[in-house]
Amino acid sequence: MAAADIDWLTLEGSSFSGRSFSSVWAVALATYGVGDVVTTIAIVYFVPTFTEANPAIRWAIQSFGGGGFLGLKLLVIYCCLGVSIWGGVLDEDPLLYYGPPVLLTVMGLGVTGFNLSLLFS
């Protein structure tokens, strides 16, 4: 693959900065990626009175264990990252650029908070 083939992977020439990209995705990964994963694993594996409410995640955990759960989480993160890069950067659309990580952050905060309330209730 020639260097010219990957020019679209940069933020140069777009109205977005690398710092904003890193910042919004760091927060999204901290809340949705780490917070939700850690609290969900704590509930599913260490609290016998609770089970996973999401049927897709419950199926992944029952079929493939923690790896299935992490695989689904990574799939969601990569799909959102793709929308953010291809839709946001290439089309210069701020909603597509910032929307996916903001959505993951909101979901991560909500689910992590809910999981923490279950753990400490």
Coordinates of N, CA and C in Angstrom, one line a residue:
M1 N 0.9 -1.2 0.0 CA 0.0 0.0 0.0 C 0.9 1.2 0.0
A2 N 0.7 2.1 -0.9 CA 1.5 3.3 -1.1 C 1.0 4.3 0.0
A3 N 1.9 5.3 0.2 CA 1.6 6.3 1.2 C 0.4 7.1 0.8
A4 N 0.2 7.3 -0.5 CA -0.9 8.1 -1.0 C -2.2 7.5 -0.7
D5 N -2.2 6.1 -0.6 CA -3.4 5.4 -0.3 C -4.0 5.6 1.1
I6 N -3.2 6.1 2.0 CA -3.6 6.3 3.4 C -3.7 7.7 3.8
D7 N -3.7 8.6 2.8 CA -3.8 10.0 3.2 C -5.1 10.4 3.9
W8 N -6.2 9.7 3.7 CA -7.4 10.0 4.3 C -7.4 9.7 5.8
L9 N -6.4 9.0 6.3 CA -6.4 8.6 7.7 C -6.0 9.7 8.6
T10 N -5.6 10.8 8.0 CA -5.1 12.0 8.8 C -6.2 13.0 9.0
L11 N -6.0 13.8 10.0 CA -7.0 14.9 10.3 C -6.5 16.2 9.6
E12 N -5.3 16.1 8.9 CA -4.8 17.3 8.3 C -5.8 17.7 7.2
G13 N -6.0 19.0 7.1 CA -6.9 19.5 6.1 C -8.4 19.5 6.5
S14 N -8.7 18.9 7.6 CA -10.1 18.9 8.1 C -10.2 20.0 9.2
S15 N -11.4 20.3 9.5 CA -11.7 21.3 10.5 C -11.6 20.8 12.0
F16 N -11.2 19.5 12.1 CA -11.1 18.9 13.4 C -9.6 18.7 13.8
S17 N -9.3 18.8 15.1 CA -8.0 18.6 15.6 C -7.8 17.2 16.2
G18 N -6.5 16.8 16.2 CA -6.2 15.5 16.8 C -6.4 15.5 18.3
R19 N -6.3 16.6 18.9 CA -6.5 16.7 20.4 C -7.9 16.5 20.7
S20 N -8.9 17.1 19.9 CA -10.3 16.9 20.2 C -10.7 15.4 20.0
F21 N -10.1 14.8 18.9 CA -10.4 13.4 18.6 C -9.9 12.5 19.8
S22 N -8.7 12.8 20.2 CA -8.1 12.0 21.3 C -8.9 12.2 22.6
S23 N -9.3 13.4 22.9 CA -10.0 13.7 24.1 C -11.4 13.0 24.2
V24 N -12.2 13.2 23.1 CA -13.5 12.6 23.2 C -13.5 11.1 23.2
W25 N -12.6 10.5 22.5 CA -12.5 9.1 22.5 C -11.9 8.5 23.8
A26 N -11.0 9.2 24.4 CA -10.5 8.8 25.7 C -11.6 8.7 26.8
V27 N -12.4 9.7 26.8 CA -13.6 9.7 27.7 C -14.5 8.6 27.4
A28 N -14.8 8.4 26.1 CA -15.7 7.3 25.7 C -15.2 6.0 26.1
L29 N -13.9 5.7 25.9 CA -13.3 4.5 26.2 C -13.2 4.3 27.8
A30 N -13.0 5.3 28.5 CA -13.0 5.2 29.9 C -14.3 4.8 30.5
T31 N -15.4 5.4 30.0 CA -16.7 5.2 30.5 C -17.3 3.9 30.0
Y32 N -17.4 3.8 28.7 CA -18.1 2.7 28.0 C -17.2 1.5 28.0
G33 N -15.9 1.7 27.7 CA -15.0 0.6 27.6 C -14.5 0.0 28.9
V34 N -14.1 0.9 29.8 CA -13.5 0.4 31.1 C -14.6 0.3 32.2
G35 N -15.3 1.4 32.4 CA -16.3 1.5 33.5 C -17.4 0.4 33.4
D36 N -18.0 0.3 32.2 CA -19.0 -0.7 32.0 C -18.5 -2.1 32.0
V37 N -17.4 -2.3 31.4 CA -16.8 -3.7 31.4 C -16.5 -4.2 32.8
V38 N -15.8 -3.3 33.6 CA -15.4 -3.7 34.9 C -16.6 -4.0 35.8
T39 N -17.6 -3.1 35.8 CA -18.7 -3.2 36.7 C -19.6 -4.4 36.2
T40 N -19.8 -4.6 34.9 CA -20.5 -5.7 34.4 C -19.9 -7.1 34.8
I41 N -18.6 -7.2 34.6 CA -17.9 -8.4 35.0 C -18.0 -8.6 36.5
A42 N -17.9 -7.6 37.3 CA -18.1 -7.7 38.8 C -19.5 -8.2 39.1
I43 N -20.5 -7.7 38.4 CA -21.9 -8.2 38.7 C -22.1 -9.6 38.2
V44 N -21.7 -9.9 37.0 CA -22.0 -11.2 36.4 C -21.3 -12.3 37.1
Y45 N -20.0 -12.1 37.4 CA -19.2 -13.2 37.9 C -19.1 -13.3 39.4
F46 N -19.4 -12.2 40.1 CA -19.2 -12.2 41.6 C -20.5 -11.9 42.4
V47 N -21.6 -11.6 41.8 CA -22.8 -11.4 42.5 C -23.8 -12.4 41.9
P48 N -24.1 -13.6 42.6 CA -24.9 -14.6 42.1 C -26.4 -14.3 41.9
T49 N -26.8 -13.2 42.6 CA -28.2 -12.9 42.5 C -28.6 -12.1 41.2
F50 N -27.6 -11.6 40.5 CA -27.9 -10.8 39.3 C -27.4 -11.5 38.0
T51 N -28.1 -11.3 36.9 CA -27.6 -11.8 35.6 C -27.6 -10.6 34.7
E52 N -27.0 -10.8 33.5 CA -27.0 -9.7 32.5 C -28.4 -9.5 31.9
A53 N -28.8 -8.2 31.9 CA -30.2 -8.0 31.4 C -30.2 -7.9 29.8
N54 N -29.1 -7.5 29.2 CA -29.1 -7.3 27.8 C -29.0 -8.7 27.1
P55 N -30.0 -9.1 26.3 CA -29.9 -10.5 25.8 C -28.8 -10.8 24.9
A56 N -28.3 -9.9 24.1 CA -27.1 -10.1 23.3 C -25.9 -10.3 24.1
I57 N -25.7 -9.5 25.1 CA -24.5 -9.7 25.9 C -24.6 -10.9 26.8
R58 N -25.8 -11.2 27.3 CA -26.0 -12.5 28.1 C -25.7 -13.7 27.2
W59 N -26.1 -13.7 25.9 CA -25.8 -14.8 25.0 C -24.3 -14.9 24.8
A60 N -23.6 -13.8 24.6 CA -22.2 -13.8 24.3 C -21.4 -14.3 25.5
I61 N -21.9 -13.9 26.7 CA -21.2 -14.4 27.9 C -21.5 -15.9 28.2
Q62 N -22.7 -16.3 27.9 CA -23.0 -17.7 28.1 C -22.3 -18.6 27.1
S63 N -22.2 -18.1 25.8 CA -21.6 -18.9 24.8 C -20.1 -18.8 24.8
F64 N -19.5 -17.7 25.0 CA -18.1 -17.5 24.8 C -17.3 -17.0 26.1
G65 N -18.1 -16.8 27.2 CA -17.5 -16.3 28.4 C -17.2 -14.8 28.3
G66 N -16.2 -14.3 29.1 CA -15.8 -12.9 29.1 C -15.3 -12.5 27.7
G67 N -14.7 -13.3 27.0 CA -14.2 -13.0 25.6 C -15.3 -12.6 24.7
G68 N -16.4 -13.2 24.8 CA -17.6 -12.9 24.0 C -18.1 -11.5 24.3
F69 N -18.1 -11.2 25.6 CA -18.6 -9.9 26.1 C -17.6 -8.8 25.6
L70 N -16.3 -9.0 25.7 CA -15.4 -8.1 25.3 C -15.4 -7.9 23.7
G71 N -15.6 -9.0 23.0 CA -15.7 -8.9 21.6 C -16.9 -8.1 21.1
L72 N -18.0 -8.2 21.8 CA -19.2 -7.3 21.4 C -18.9 -5.9 21.8
K73 N -18.3 -5.6 22.9 CA -17.9 -4.3 23.2 C -17.0 -3.7 22.2
L74 N -16.0 -4.4 21.8 CA -15.0 -3.9 20.8 C -15.7 -3.7 19.5
L75 N -16.6 -4.6 19.1 CA -17.4 -4.4 17.8 C -18.1 -3.1 17.8
V76 N -18.8 -2.8 18.9 CA -19.5 -1.5 19.1 C -18.6 -0.3 19.0
I77 N -17.5 -0.4 19.7 CA -16.5 0.7 19.7 C -15.9 0.9 18.3
Y78 N -15.5 -0.2 17.6 CA -15.0 0.0 16.3 C -16.0 0.5 15.3
C79 N -17.2 0.1 15.4 CA -18.3 0.6 14.5 C -18.4 2.1 14.7
C80 N -18.5 2.6 16.0 CA -18.6 4.0 16.3 C -17.4 4.8 15.8
L81 N -16.2 4.2 16.0 CA -15.0 4.8 15.5 C -15.0 5.0 14.0
G82 N -15.5 3.9 13.3 CA -15.6 4.1 11.9 C -16.5 5.2 11.4
V83 N -17.7 5.3 12.1 CA -18.6 6.4 11.8 C -17.9 7.7 12.1
S84 N -17.2 7.8 13.2 CA -16.6 9.1 13.5 C -15.5 9.5 12.5
I85 N -14.7 8.5 12.0 CA -13.7 8.8 11.1 C -14.2 9.0 9.7
W86 N -15.0 8.0 9.2 CA -15.4 8.1 7.8 C -16.5 9.2 7.6
G87 N -17.5 9.2 8.5 CA -18.6 10.1 8.4 C -18.2 11.5 8.8
G88 N -17.5 11.6 9.9 CA -17.1 12.9 10.5 C -16.0 13.6 9.7
V89 N -14.9 12.9 9.6 CA -13.7 13.6 9.0 C -13.9 13.7 7.5
L90 N -14.3 12.7 6.8 CA -14.4 12.8 5.3 C -15.5 13.7 4.9
D91 N -16.6 13.7 5.6 CA -17.7 14.6 5.2 C -17.7 15.9 5.9
E92 N -16.7 16.1 6.8 CA -16.6 17.4 7.6 C -17.9 17.6 8.4
D93 N -18.5 16.5 9.0 CA -19.7 16.6 9.7 C -19.5 16.5 11.2
P94 N -19.6 17.6 11.9 CA -19.3 17.5 13.4 C -20.2 16.6 14.2
L95 N -21.5 16.4 13.7 CA -22.4 15.5 14.4 C -21.9 14.0 14.3
L96 N -21.4 13.7 13.1 CA -20.9 12.3 12.9 C -19.5 12.2 13.5
Y97 N -18.8 13.3 13.7 CA -17.5 13.2 14.3 C -17.5 13.1 15.8
Y98 N -18.3 13.9 16.4 CA -18.4 13.9 17.9 C -19.6 13.0 18.4
G99 N -20.6 12.7 17.6 CA -21.7 12.0 18.1 C -21.4 10.6 18.6
P100 N -20.7 9.7 17.9 CA -20.4 8.4 18.4 C -19.7 8.4 19.7
P101 N -18.6 9.1 19.9 CA -18.0 9.0 21.2 C -18.8 9.6 22.3
V102 N -19.6 10.7 22.0 CA -20.5 11.3 23.0 C -21.6 10.3 23.4
L103 N -22.1 9.6 22.4 CA -23.2 8.5 22.7 C -22.6 7.4 23.5
L104 N -21.4 7.0 23.2 CA -20.7 5.9 24.0 C -20.5 6.4 25.5
T105 N -20.1 7.7 25.6 CA -19.8 8.2 26.9 C -21.1 8.3 27.7
V106 N -22.2 8.7 27.1 CA -23.5 8.8 27.9 C -23.9 7.4 28.2
M107 N -23.9 6.5 27.3 CA -24.2 5.1 27.6 C -23.3 4.5 28.7
G108 N -22.0 4.7 28.6 CA -21.1 4.2 29.6 C -21.4 4.8 31.0
L109 N -21.6 6.1 31.1 CA -21.9 6.7 32.4 C -23.2 6.1 32.9
G110 N -24.2 6.0 32.1 CA -25.5 5.5 32.6 C -25.4 4.0 33.1
V111 N -24.8 3.2 32.2 CA -24.7 1.8 32.6 C -23.8 1.5 33.7
T112 N -22.6 2.3 33.8 CA -21.7 2.1 34.9 C -22.4 2.6 36.2
G113 N -23.1 3.7 36.1 CA -23.8 4.1 37.3 C -24.8 3.2 37.8
F114 N -25.6 2.6 36.8 CA -26.6 1.6 37.2 C -25.9 0.4 37.8
N115 N -24.9 -0.1 37.2 CA -24.2 -1.3 37.7 C -23.6 -1.0 39.1
L116 N -23.1 0.2 39.3 CA -22.6 0.5 40.7 C -23.7 0.5 41.7
S117 N -24.8 1.0 41.3 CA -26.0 1.0 42.2 C -26.4 -0.4 42.6
L118 N -26.3 -1.3 41.6 CA -26.6 -2.7 41.9 C -25.6 -3.3 42.8
L119 N -24.3 -3.0 42.5 CA -23.3 -3.6 43.3 C -23.3 -3.2 44.8
F120 N -23.7 -1.9 45.0 CA -23.7 -1.4 46.4 C -25.0 -1.3 47.0
S121 N -26.0 -2.0 46.5 CA -27.4 -1.9 47.1 C -27.6 -3.0 48.0

